[in-house]
mmCIF file of C-alpha atoms in Angstrom:
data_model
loop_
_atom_site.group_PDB
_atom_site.id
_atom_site.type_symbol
_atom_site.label_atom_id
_atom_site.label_comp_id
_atom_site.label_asym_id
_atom_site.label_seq_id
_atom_site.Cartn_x
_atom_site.Cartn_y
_atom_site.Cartn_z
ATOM 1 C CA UNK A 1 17.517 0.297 8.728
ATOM 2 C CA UNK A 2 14.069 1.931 8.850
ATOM 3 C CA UNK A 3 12.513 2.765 5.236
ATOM 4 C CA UNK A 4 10.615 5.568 4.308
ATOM 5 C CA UNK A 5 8.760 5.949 1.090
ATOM 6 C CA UNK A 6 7.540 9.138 -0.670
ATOM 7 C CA UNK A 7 5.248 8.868 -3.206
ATOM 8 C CA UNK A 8 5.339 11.883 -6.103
ATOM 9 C CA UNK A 9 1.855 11.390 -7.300
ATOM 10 C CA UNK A 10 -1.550 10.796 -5.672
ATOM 11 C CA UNK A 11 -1.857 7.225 -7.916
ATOM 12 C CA UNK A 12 1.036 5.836 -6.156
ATOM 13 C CA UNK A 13 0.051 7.646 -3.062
ATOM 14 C CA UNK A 14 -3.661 5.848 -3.461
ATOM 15 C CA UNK A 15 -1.699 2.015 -4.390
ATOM 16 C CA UNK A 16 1.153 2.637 -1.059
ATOM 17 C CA UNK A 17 -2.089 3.074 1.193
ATOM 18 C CA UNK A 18 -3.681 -0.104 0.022
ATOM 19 C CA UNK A 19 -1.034 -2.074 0.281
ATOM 20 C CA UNK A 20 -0.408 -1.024 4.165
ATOM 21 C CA UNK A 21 -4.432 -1.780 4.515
ATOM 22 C CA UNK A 22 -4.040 -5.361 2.771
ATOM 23 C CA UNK A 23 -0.778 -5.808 5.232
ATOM 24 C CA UNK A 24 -2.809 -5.312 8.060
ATOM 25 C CA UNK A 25 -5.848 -7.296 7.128
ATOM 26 C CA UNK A 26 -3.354 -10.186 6.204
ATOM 27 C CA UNK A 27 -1.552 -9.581 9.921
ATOM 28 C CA UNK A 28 -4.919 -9.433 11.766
ATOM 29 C CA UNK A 29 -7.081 -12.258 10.125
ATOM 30 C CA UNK A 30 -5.170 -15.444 11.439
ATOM 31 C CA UNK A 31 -5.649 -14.355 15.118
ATOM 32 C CA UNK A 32 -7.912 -15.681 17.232
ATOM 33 C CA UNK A 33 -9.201 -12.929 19.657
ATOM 34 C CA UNK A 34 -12.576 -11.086 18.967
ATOM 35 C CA UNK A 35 -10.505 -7.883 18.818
ATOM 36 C CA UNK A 36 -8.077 -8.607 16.241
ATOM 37 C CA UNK A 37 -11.001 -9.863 13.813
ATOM 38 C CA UNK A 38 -13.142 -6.907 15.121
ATOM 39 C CA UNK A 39 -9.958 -4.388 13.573
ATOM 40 C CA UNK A 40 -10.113 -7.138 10.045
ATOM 41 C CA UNK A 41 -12.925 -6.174 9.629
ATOM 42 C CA UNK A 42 -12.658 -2.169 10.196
ATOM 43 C CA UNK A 43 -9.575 -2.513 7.763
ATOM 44 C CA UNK A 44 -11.492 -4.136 5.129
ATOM 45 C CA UNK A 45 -13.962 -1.513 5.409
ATOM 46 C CA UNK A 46 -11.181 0.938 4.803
ATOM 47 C CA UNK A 47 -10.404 -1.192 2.065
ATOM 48 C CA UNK A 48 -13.536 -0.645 0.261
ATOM 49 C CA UNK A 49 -13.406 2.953 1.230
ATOM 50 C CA UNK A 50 -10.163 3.624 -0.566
ATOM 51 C CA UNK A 51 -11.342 0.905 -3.651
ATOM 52 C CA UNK A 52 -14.116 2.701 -4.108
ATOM 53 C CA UNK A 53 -12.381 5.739 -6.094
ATOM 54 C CA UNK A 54 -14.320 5.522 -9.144
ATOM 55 C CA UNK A 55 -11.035 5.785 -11.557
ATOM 56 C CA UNK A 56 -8.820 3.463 -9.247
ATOM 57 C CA UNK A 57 -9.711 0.183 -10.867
ATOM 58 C CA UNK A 58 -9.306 1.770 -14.618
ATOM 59 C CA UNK A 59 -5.906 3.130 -13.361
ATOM 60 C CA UNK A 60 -4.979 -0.298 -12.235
ATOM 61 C CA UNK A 61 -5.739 -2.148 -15.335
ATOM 62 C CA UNK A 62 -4.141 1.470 -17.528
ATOM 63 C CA UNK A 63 -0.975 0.045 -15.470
ATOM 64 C CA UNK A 64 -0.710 -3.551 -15.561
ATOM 65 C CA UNK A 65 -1.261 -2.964 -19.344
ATOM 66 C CA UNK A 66 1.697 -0.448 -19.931
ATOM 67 C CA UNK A 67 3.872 -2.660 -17.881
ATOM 68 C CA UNK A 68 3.043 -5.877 -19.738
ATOM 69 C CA UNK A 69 3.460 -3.592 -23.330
ATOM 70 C CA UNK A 70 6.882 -2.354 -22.142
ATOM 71 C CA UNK A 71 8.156 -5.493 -21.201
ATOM 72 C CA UNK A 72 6.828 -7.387 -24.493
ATOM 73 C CA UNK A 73 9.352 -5.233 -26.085
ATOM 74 C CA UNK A 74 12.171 -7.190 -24.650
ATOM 75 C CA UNK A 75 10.935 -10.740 -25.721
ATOM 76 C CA UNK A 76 13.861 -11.984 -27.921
ATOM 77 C CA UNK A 77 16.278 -9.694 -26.388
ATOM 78 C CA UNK A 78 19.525 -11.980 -25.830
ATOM 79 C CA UNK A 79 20.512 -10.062 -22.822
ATOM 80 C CA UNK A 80 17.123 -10.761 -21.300
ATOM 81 C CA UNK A 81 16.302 -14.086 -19.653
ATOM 82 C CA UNK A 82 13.414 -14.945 -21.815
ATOM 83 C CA UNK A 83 11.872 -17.457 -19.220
ATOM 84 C CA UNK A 84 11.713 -14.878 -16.131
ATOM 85 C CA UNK A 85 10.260 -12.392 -18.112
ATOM 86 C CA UNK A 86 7.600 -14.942 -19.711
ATOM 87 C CA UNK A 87 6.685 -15.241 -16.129
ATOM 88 C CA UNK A 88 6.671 -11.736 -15.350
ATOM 89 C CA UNK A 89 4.112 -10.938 -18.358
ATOM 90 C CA UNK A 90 2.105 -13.989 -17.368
ATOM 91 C CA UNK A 91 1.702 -12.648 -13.919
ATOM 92 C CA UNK A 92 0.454 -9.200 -15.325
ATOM 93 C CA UNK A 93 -1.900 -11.134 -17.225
ATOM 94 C CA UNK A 94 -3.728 -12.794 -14.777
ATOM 95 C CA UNK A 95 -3.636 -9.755 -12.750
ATOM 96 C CA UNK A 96 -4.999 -8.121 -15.758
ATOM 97 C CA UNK A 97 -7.883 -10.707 -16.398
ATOM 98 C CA UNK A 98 -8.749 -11.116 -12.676
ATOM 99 C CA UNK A 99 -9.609 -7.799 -12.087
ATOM 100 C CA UNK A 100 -10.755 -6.693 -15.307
ATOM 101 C CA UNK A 101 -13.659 -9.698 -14.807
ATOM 102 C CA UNK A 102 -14.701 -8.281 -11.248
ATOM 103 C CA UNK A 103 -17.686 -6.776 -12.297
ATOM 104 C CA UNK A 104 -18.314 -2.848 -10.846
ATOM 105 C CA UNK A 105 -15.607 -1.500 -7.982
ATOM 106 C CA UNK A 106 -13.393 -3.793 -6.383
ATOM 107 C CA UNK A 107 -15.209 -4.744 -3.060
ATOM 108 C CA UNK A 108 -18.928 -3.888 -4.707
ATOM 109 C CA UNK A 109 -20.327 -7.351 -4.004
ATOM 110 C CA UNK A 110 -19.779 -6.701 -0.148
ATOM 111 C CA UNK A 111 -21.809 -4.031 -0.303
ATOM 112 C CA UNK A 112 -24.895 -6.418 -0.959
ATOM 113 C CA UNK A 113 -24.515 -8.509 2.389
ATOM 114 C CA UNK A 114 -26.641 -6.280 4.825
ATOM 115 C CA UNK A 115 -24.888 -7.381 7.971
ATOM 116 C CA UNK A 116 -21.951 -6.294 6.988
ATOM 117 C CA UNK A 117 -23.238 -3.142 5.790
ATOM 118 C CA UNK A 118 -25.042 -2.214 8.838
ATOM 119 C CA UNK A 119 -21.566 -3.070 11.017
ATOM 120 C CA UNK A 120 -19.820 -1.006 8.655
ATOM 121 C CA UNK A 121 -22.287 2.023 9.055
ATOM 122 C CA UNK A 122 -21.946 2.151 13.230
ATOM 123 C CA UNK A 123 -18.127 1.658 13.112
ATOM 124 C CA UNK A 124 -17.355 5.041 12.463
ATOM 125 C CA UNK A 125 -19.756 6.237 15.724
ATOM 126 C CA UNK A 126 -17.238 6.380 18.987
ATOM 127 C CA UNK A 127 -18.375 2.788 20.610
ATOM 128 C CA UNK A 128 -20.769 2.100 18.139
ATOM 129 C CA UNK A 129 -20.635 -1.599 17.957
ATOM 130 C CA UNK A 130 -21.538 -2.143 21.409
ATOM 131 C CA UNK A 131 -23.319 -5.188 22.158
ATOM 132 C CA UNK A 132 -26.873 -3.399 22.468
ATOM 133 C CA UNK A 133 -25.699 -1.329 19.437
ATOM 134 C CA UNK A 134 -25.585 -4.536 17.231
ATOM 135 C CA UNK A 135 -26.614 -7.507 19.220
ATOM 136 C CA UNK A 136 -25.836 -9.908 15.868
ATOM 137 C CA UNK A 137 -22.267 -8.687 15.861
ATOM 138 C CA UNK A 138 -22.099 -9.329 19.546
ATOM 139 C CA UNK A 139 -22.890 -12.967 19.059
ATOM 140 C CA UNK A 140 -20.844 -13.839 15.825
ATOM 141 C CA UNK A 141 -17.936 -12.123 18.364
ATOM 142 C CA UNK A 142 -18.795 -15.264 20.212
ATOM 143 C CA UNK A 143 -18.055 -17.699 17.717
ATOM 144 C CA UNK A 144 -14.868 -20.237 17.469
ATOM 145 C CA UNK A 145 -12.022 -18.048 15.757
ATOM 146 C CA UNK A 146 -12.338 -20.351 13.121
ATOM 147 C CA UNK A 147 -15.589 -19.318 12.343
ATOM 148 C CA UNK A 148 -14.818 -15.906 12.257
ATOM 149 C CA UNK A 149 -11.318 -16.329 10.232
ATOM 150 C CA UNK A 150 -13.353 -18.165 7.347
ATOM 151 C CA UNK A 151 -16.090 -15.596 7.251
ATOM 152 C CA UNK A 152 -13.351 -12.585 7.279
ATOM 153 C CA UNK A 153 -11.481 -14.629 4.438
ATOM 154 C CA UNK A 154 -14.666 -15.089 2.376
ATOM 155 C CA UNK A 155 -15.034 -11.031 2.569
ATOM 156 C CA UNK A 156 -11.591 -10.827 1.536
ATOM 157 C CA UNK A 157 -11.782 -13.032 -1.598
ATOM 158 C CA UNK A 158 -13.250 -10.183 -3.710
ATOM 159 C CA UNK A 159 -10.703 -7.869 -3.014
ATOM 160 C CA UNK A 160 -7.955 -10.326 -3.728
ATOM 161 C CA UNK A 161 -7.485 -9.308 -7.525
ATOM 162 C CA UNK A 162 -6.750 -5.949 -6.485
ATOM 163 C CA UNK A 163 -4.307 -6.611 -3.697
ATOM 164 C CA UNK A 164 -2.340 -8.703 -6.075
ATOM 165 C CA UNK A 165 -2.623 -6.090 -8.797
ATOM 166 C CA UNK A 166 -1.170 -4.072 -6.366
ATOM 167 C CA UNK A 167 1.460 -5.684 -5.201
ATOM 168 C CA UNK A 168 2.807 -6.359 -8.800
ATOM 169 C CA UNK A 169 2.880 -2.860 -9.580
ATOM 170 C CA UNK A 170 4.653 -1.939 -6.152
ATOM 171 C CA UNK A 171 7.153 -4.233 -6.983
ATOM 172 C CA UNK A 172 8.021 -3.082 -10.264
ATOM 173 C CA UNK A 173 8.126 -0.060 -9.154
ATOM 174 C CA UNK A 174 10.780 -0.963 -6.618
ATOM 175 C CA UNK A 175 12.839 -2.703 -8.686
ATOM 176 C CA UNK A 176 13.408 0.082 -11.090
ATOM 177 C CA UNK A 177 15.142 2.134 -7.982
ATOM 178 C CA UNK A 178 18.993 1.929 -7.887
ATOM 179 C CA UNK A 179 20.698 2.925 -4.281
ATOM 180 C CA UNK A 180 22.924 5.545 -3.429
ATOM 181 C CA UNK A 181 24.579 6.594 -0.091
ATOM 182 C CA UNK A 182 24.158 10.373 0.207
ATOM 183 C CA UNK A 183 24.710 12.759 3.129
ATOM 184 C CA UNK A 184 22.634 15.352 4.649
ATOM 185 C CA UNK A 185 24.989 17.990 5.677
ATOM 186 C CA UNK A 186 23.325 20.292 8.849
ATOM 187 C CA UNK A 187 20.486 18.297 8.415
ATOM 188 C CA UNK A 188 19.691 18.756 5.001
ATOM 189 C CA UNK A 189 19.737 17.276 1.781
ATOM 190 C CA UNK A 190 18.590 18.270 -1.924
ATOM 191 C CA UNK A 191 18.750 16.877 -5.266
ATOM 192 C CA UNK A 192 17.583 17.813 -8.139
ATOM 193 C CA UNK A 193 16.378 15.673 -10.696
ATOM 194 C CA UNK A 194 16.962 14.690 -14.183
ATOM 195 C CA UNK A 195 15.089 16.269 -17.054
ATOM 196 C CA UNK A 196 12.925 14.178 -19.264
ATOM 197 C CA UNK A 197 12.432 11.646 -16.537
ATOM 198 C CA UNK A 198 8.828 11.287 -14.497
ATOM 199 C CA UNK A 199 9.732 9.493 -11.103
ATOM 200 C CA UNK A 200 7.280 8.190 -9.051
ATOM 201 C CA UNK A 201 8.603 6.982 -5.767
ATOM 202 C CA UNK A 202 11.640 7.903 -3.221
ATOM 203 C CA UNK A 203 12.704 5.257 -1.140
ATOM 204 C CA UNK A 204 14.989 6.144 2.155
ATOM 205 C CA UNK A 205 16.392 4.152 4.690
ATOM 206 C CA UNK A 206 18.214 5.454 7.533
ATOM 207 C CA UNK A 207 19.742 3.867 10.445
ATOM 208 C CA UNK A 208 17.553 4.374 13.287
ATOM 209 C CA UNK A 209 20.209 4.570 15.794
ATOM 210 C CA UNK A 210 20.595 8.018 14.679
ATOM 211 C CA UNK A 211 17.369 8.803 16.310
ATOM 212 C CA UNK A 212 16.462 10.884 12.982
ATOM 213 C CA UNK A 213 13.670 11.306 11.375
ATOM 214 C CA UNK A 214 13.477 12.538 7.453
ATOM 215 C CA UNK A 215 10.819 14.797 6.362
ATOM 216 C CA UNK A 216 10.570 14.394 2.468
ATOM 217 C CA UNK A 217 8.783 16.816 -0.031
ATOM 218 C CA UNK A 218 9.436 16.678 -3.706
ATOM 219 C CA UNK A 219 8.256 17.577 -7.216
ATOM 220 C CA UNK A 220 9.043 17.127 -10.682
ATOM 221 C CA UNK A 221 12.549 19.034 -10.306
ATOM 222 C CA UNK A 222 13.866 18.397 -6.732
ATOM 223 C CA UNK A 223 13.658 16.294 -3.788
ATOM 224 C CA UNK A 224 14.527 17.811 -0.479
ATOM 225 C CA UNK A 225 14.986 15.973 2.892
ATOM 226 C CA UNK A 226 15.105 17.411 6.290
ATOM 227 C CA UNK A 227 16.229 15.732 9.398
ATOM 228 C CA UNK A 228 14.415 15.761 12.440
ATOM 229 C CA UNK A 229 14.660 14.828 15.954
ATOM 230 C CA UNK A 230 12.304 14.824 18.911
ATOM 231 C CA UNK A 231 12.626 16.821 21.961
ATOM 232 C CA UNK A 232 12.017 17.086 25.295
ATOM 233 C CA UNK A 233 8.644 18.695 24.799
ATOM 234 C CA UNK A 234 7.558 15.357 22.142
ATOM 235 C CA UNK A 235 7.971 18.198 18.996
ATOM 236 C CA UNK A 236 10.200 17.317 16.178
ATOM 237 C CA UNK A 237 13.163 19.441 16.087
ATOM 238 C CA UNK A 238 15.144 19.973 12.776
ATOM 239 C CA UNK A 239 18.408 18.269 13.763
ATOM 240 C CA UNK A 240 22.261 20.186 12.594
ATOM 241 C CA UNK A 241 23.805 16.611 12.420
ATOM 242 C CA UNK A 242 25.572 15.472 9.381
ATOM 243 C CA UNK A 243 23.982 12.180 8.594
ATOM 244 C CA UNK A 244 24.193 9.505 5.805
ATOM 245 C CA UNK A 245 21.590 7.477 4.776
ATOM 246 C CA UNK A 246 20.107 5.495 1.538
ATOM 247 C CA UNK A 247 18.287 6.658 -1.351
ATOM 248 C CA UNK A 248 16.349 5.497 -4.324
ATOM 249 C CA UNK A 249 14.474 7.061 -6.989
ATOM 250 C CA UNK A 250 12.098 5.025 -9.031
ATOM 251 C CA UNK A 251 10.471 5.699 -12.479
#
């Protein structure tokens, strides 16, 4: 099943593109070639583009906050298993402390190291870290990719309360999702959604052996998917199939 993921707000929107950034960094950085750590380090620099939102850290810690306050609530609930959700709360903590002790944007100390500054500055220029470009990038390309690894995983370490902040909040979010098989008749599918409720994330999955492709748009009051497939001529094509597939709305 493929998944797709919607996100109903730009916060979300802002938290679902970090996490695919931190992915990749974590996919590219144990590889040894020059080109894998050369696209590290573009990612992290995307990173700190993205980080560098001046109200993303304060909504971060507004969240991890909320989510620790709300589940608090349930601490000598019988129903509740008291020792998961100690856990759960301690992990928000940390979370909490770790990034609310980064001094300034997450990723501003990186901004101080001057090589990495100046690689970051040509790496938006079309072939811009050429060797003549940047003749100390060329070389440190020429060190053991064990060199290189430690170096990149240095860079990383101040961006590592924010990734885990993050992913905590992802999660949660996830988890508050319950399934449903629904069908798209002709290709299309609408619900509308309940009253008094804010949701924040749609979560599809599909079966890619139907060679469809959902196009989601929502809103406070409805989500709509439309089914597409791609032609001959490499458009997509809104497809008249009937078509089941899996959906989840999280608060």
């Amino acid at each position: 099943m493929i998944l797709y993921e919607y996100p109903f707000n730009e916060r979300v929107r802002t938290y679902l593109r970090l996490e695919h950034l931190f992915r990749r960094l974590v996919e590219l950085m144990p590889r040894e070639h020059p080109v894998d750590h050369h696209f590290a380090l573009v990612t992290l620099f995307e990173i700190m583009d993205v980080a560098a939102r001046a109200d993303l850290k304060s909504d971060v810690l507004k969240d991890l906050e909320r989510h620790k306050s709300q589940l608090a609530a349930y601490r000598e609930n019988p129903a509740i298993d008291q020792r998961v959700l100690e856990d759960v709360i301690g992990q928000l903590e940390q979370c909490f402390t770790a990034l609310h002790e980064q001094p300034g944007k997450a990723g501003q100390p990186l901004t101080e190291n001057d090589w990495l500054m100046s690689l970051r500055s040509r790496v938006s220029i079309p072939g811009g870290t050429c060797g003549f470009d940047l003749p100390a990038y060329y070389a440190w390309q020429h060190e053991p990719a064990e060199v290189r690894r430690q170096a990149i995983a240095g860079w990383s370490t101040t961006l590592a309360p924010l990734a885990e902040s993050i992913q905590h909040l992802l999660k949660m979010l996830r988890d508050s999702g319950a399934p449903q098989k629904v069908m798209a008749l002709a290709g299309q599918f609408q619900q509308n959604l309940p009253q008094g409720r804010t949701y924040n994330l749609m979560r599809l999955r599909i079966d890619p052996s139907l060679g469809l492709v959902p196009e989601i748009s929502g809103n406070r009051l409805m989500v709509s998917v439309r089914l597409m497939r791609q032609g001959e001529d490499a458009k997509l094509h809104q497809a008249n199939d009937d078509a089941a597939f899996e959906v989840a709305l999280c608060a």
